[in-house]
CSV table of C-alpha atoms in Angstrom, one decimal:
chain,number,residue,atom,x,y,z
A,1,UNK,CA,-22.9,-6.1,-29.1
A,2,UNK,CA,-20.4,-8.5,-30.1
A,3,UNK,CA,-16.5,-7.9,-30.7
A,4,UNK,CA,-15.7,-10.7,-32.8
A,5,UNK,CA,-18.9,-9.9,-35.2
A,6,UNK,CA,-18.2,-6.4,-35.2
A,7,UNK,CA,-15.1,-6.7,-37.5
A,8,UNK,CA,-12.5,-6.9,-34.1
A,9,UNK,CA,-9.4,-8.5,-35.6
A,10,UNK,CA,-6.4,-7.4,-33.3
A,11,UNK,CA,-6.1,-6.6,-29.7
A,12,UNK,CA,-4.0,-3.6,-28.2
A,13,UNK,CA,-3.6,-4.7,-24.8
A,14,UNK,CA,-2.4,-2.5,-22.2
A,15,UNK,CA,0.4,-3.9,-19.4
A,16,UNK,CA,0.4,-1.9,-16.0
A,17,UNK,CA,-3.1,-3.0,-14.5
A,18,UNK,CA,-4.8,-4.9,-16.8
A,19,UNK,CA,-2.1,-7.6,-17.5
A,20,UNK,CA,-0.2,-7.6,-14.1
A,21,UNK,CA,0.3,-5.4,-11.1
A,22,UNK,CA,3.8,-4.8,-10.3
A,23,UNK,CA,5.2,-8.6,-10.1
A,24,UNK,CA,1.6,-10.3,-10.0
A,25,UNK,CA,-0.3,-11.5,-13.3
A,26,UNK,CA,-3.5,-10.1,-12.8
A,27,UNK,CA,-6.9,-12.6,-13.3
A,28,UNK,CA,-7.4,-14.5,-17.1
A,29,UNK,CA,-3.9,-12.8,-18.1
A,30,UNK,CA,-2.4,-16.0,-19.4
A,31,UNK,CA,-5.8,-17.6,-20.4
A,32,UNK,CA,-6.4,-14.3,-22.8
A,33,UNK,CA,-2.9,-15.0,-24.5
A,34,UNK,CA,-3.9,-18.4,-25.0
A,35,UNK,CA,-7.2,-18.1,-26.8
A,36,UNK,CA,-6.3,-15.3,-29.0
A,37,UNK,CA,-3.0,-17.1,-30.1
A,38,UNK,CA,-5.0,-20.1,-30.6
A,39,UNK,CA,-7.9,-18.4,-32.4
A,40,UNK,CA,-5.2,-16.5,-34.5
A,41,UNK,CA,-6.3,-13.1,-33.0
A,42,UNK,CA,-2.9,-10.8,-33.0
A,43,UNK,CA,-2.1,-9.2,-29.7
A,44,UNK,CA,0.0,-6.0,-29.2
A,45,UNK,CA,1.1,-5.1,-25.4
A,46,UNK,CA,0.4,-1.3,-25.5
A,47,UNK,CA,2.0,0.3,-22.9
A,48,UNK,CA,1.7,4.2,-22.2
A,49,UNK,CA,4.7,3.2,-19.6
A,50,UNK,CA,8.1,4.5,-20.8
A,51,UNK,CA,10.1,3.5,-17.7
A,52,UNK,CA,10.9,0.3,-19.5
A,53,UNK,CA,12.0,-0.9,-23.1
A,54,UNK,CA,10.5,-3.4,-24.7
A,55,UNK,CA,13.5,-6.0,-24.5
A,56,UNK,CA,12.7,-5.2,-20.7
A,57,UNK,CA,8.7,-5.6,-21.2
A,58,UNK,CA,9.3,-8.9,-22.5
A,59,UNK,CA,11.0,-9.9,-20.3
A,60,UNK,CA,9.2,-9.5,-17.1
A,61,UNK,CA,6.3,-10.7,-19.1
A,62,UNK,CA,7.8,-14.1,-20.1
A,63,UNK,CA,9.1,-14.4,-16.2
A,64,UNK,CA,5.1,-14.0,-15.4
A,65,UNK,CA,4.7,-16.9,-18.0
A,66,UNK,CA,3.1,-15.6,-21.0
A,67,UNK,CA,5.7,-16.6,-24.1
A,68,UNK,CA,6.3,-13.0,-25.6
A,69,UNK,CA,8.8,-11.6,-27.8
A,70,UNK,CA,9.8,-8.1,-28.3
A,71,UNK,CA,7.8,-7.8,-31.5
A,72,UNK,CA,4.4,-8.3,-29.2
A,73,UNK,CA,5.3,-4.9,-27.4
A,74,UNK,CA,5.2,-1.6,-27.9
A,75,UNK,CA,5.5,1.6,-25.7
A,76,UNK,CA,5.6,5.2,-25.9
A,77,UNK,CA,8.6,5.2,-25.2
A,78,UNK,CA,9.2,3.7,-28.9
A,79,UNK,CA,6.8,5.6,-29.9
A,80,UNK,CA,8.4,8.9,-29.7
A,81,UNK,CA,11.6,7.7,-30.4
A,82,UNK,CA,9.9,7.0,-33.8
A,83,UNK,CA,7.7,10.1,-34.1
A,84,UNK,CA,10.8,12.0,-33.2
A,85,UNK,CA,12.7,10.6,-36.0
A,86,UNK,CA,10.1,11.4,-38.7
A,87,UNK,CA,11.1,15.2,-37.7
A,88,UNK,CA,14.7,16.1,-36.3
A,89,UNK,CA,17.4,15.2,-38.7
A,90,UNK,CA,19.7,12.0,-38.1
A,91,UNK,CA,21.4,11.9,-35.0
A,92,UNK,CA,19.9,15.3,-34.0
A,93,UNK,CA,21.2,16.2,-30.2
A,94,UNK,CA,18.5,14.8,-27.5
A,95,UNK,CA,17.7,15.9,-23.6
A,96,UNK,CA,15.9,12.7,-22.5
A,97,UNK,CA,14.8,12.8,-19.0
A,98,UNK,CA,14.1,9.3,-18.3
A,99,UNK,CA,15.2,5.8,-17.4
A,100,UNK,CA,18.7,4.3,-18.7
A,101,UNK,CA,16.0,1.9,-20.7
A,102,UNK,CA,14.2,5.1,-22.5
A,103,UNK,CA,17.4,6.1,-23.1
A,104,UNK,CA,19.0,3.3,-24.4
A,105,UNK,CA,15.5,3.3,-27.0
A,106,UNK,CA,16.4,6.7,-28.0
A,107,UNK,CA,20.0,6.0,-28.4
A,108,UNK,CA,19.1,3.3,-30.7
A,109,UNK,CA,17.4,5.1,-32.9
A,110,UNK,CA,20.1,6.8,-33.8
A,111,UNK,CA,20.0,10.3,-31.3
A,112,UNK,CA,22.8,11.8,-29.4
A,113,UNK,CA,21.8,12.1,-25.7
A,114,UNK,CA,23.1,15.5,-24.3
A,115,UNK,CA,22.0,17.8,-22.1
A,116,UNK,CA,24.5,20.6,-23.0
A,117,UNK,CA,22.8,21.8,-26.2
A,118,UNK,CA,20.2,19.4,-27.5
A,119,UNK,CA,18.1,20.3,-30.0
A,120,UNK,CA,14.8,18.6,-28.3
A,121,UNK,CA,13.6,18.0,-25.0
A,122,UNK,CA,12.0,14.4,-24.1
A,123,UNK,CA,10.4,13.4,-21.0
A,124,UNK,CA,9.5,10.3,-20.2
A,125,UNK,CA,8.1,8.4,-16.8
A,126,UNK,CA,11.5,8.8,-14.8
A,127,UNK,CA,11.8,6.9,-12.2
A,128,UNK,CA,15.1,8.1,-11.5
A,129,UNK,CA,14.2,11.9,-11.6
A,130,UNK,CA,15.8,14.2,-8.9
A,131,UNK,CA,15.5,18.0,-8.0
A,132,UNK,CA,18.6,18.3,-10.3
A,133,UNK,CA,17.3,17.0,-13.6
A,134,UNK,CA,13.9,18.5,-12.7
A,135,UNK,CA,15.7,21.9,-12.8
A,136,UNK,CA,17.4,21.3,-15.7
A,137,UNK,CA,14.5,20.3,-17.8
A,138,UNK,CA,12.9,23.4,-16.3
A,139,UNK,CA,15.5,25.6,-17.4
A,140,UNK,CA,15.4,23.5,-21.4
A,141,UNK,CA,12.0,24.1,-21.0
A,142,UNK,CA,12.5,27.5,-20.6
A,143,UNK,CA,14.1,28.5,-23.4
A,144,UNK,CA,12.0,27.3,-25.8
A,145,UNK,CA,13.3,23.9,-26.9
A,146,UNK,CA,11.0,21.7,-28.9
A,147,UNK,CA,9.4,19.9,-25.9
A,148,UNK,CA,7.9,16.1,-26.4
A,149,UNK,CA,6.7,13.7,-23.8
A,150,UNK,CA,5.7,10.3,-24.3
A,151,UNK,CA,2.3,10.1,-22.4
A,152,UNK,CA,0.3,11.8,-20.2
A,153,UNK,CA,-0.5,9.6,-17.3
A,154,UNK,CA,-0.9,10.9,-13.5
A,155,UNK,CA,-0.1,7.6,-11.5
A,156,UNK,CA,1.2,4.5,-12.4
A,157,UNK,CA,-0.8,1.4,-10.8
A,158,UNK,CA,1.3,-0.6,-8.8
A,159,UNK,CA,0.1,-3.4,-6.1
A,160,UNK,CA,-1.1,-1.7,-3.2
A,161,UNK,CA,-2.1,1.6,-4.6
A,162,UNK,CA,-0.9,3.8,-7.8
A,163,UNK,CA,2.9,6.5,-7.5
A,164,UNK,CA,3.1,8.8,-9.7
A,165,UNK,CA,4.0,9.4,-13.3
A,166,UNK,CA,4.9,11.5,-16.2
A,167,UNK,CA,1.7,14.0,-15.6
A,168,UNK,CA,2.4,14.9,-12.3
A,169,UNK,CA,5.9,15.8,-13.5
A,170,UNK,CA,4.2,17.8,-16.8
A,171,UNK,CA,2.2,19.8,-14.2
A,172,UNK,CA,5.5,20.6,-12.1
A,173,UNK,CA,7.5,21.6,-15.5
A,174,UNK,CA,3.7,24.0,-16.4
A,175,UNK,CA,4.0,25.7,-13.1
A,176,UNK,CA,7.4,26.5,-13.3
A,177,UNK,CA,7.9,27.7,-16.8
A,178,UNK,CA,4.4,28.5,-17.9
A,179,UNK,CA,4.9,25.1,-21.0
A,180,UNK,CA,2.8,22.0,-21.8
A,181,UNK,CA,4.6,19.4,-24.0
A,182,UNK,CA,4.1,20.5,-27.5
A,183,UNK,CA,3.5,16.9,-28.8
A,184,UNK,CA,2.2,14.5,-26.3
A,185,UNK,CA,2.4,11.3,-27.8
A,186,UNK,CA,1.2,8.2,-25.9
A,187,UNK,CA,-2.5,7.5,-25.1
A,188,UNK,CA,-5.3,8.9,-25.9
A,189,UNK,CA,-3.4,10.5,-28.6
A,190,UNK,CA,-3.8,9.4,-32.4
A,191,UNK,CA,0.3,9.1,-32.9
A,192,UNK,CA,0.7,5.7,-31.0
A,193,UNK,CA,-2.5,4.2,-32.0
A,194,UNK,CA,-1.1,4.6,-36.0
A,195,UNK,CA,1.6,3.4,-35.2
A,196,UNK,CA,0.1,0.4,-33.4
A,197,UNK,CA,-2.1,-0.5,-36.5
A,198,UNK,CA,0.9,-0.1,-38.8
A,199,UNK,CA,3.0,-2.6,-36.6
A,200,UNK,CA,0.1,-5.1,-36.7
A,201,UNK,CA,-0.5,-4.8,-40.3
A,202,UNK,CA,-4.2,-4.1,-39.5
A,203,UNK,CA,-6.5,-0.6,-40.3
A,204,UNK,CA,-6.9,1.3,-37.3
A,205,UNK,CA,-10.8,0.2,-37.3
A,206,UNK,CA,-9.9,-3.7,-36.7
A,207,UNK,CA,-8.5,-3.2,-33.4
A,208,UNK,CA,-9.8,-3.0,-29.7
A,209,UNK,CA,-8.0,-1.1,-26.7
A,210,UNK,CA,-8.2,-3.2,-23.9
A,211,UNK,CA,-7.1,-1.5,-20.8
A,212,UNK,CA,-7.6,0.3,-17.3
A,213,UNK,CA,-7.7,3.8,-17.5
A,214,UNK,CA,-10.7,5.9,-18.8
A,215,UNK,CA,-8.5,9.4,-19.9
A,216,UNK,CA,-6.2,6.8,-21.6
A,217,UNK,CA,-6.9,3.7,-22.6
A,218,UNK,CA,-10.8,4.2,-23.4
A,219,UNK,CA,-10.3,7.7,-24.3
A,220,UNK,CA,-8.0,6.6,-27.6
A,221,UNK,CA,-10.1,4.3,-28.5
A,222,UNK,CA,-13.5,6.8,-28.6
A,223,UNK,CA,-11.4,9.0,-30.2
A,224,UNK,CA,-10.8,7.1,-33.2
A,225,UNK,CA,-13.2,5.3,-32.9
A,226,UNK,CA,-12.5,2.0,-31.8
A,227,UNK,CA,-13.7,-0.4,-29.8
A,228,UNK,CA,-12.7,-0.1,-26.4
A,229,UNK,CA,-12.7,-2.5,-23.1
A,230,UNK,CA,-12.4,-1.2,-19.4
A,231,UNK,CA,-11.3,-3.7,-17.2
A,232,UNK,CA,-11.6,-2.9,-12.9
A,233,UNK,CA,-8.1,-4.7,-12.6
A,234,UNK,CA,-6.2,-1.0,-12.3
A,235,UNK,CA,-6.9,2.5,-11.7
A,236,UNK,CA,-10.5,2.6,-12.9
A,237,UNK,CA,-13.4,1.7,-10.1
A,238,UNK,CA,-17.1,0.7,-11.6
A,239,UNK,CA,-18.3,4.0,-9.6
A,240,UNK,CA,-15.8,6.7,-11.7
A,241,UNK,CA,-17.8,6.1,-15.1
A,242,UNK,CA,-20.7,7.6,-13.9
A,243,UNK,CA,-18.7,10.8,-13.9
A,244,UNK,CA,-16.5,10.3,-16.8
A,245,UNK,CA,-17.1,11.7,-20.5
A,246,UNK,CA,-15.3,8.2,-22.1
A,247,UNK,CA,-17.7,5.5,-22.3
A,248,UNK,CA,-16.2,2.2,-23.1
A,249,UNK,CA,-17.9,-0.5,-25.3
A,250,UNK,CA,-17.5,-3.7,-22.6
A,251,UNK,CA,-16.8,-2.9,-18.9
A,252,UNK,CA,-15.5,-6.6,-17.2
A,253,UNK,CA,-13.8,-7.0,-13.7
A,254,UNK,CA,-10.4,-8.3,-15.5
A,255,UNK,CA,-8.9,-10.0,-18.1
A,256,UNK,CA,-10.8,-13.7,-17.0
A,257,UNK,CA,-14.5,-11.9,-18.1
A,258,UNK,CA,-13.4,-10.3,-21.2
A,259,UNK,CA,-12.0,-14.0,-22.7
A,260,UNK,CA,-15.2,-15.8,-21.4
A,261,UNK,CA,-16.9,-13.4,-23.4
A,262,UNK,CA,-14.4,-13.6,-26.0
A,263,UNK,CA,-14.7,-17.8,-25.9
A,264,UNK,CA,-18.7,-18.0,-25.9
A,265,UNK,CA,-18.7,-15.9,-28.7
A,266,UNK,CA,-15.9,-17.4,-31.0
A,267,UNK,CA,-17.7,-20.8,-30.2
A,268,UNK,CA,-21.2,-19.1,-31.1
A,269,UNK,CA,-19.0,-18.4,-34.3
A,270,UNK,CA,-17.2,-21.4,-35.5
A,271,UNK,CA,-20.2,-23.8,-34.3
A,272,UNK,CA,-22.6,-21.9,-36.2
């Protein structure tokens, strides 16, 4: 198999374990930015983390040392706000149970934050969650409102181990009222990876998910299909794919395999 020669023309590249760990650039991070800019490759960070904008994204990523602007990123958290506005009317009233960042990204898309009498329920990866919000989306939750959430993740890798994220909080919401988000729209679902495409200007079938997580990352992309590449930098050890229904394309340790690969077979290319 070869990406390049199978019609690979973009790269969806997820953040939180294959392109750093907390405040560490993870292996080849930096080299993989350079070779794709400089082969002309377009690269689009593809977080399922909604804890953080992208302004916020970009920046932590330039302070790694990888020159990024906002328009290289794009999370769930956007993605939702976007998906959301394709079906509420403007301004339409807007529980978000998140970060001051996934609500600023909601706020700018033109939503009123409430949570008096919104119209929608959104939750996001909240790190700032507490038993009284969690009650309160309960209760939302309870009465029926529309209900999104951005993704579906259990745990967040972080260095030293994983905490947890927006699924653990989607199974406390299920056992207390009985509800699942009705629209779940981060990875593996099909919303963000349209949207993804359309930001790149590329059909769906050019691009290859990158990333750590089988249920997520490699799970979009089979869905599609796409090509997909597992990296070990994360959640994902070598040993879980035995037991594990998503089979990615390329397996590689980190980022540092995947563009020596990547290199031998753009030289193979050009020299040929």
């Amino acid at each position: 198999m070869s990406l390049l020669a199978d019609g690979v023309r973009g790269f969806l590249l997820d953040m939180d374990g294959t392109l750093y760990l907390s405040d560490r650039l993870l292996p080849g991070a930096r080299e993989f930015w350079d070779f794709t800019q400089g082969a002309g490759i377009p690269v689009l960070f593809l977080s399922n983390n909604s804890s953080k904008n992208r302004a916020a994204y970009a920046r932590k990523i330039n302070g790694l040392g990888i020159p990024v602007t906002i328009e290289h990123i794009f999370t769930s958290g956007e993605a939702t706000a976007l998906y959301l506005g394709r079906i509420a009317p403007p301004g339409a009233p807007v529980a978000v149970f998140g970060t001051p960042d996934l609500e600023q990204t909601f706020a700018a898309a033109g939503f009123a934050l409430t949570m008096e009498q919104p119209d929608y329920v959104v939750l996001g990866f909240d790190t700032t969650i507490d038993y009284a919000k969690l009650t309160r989306l309960c209760d939302l939750v309870r009465a029926g409102l529309p209900y999104l959430a951005t993704h579906p993740d259990f745990n967040c890798p972080v260095a030293g181990g994983v905490i947890p994220d927006i699924g653990a909080i989607i199974a406390f919401v299920e056992a207390s009222t009985g509800r699942r988000p009705d629209v779940i729209i981060g990875k593996p679902n099909r919303h963000i990876l349209d949207m993804a495409a359309a930001r790149l200007g590329l059909p769906v079938e050019a691009l290859c998910m990158v990333g750590d997580r089988l249920y997520t990352d490699i799970a979009m992309g089979q869905n599609a299909p796409i090509h997909t590449v597992l990296v070990l930098s994360g959640e994902t050890r070598r040993e879980d794919l035995a037991h594990s229904p998503y089979r990615p394309d390329y397996v590689f340790e980190n980022l540092a395999e995947l563009t020596a690969h990547l290199q031998a077979e753009y030289a193979a290319r050009t020299q040929g």
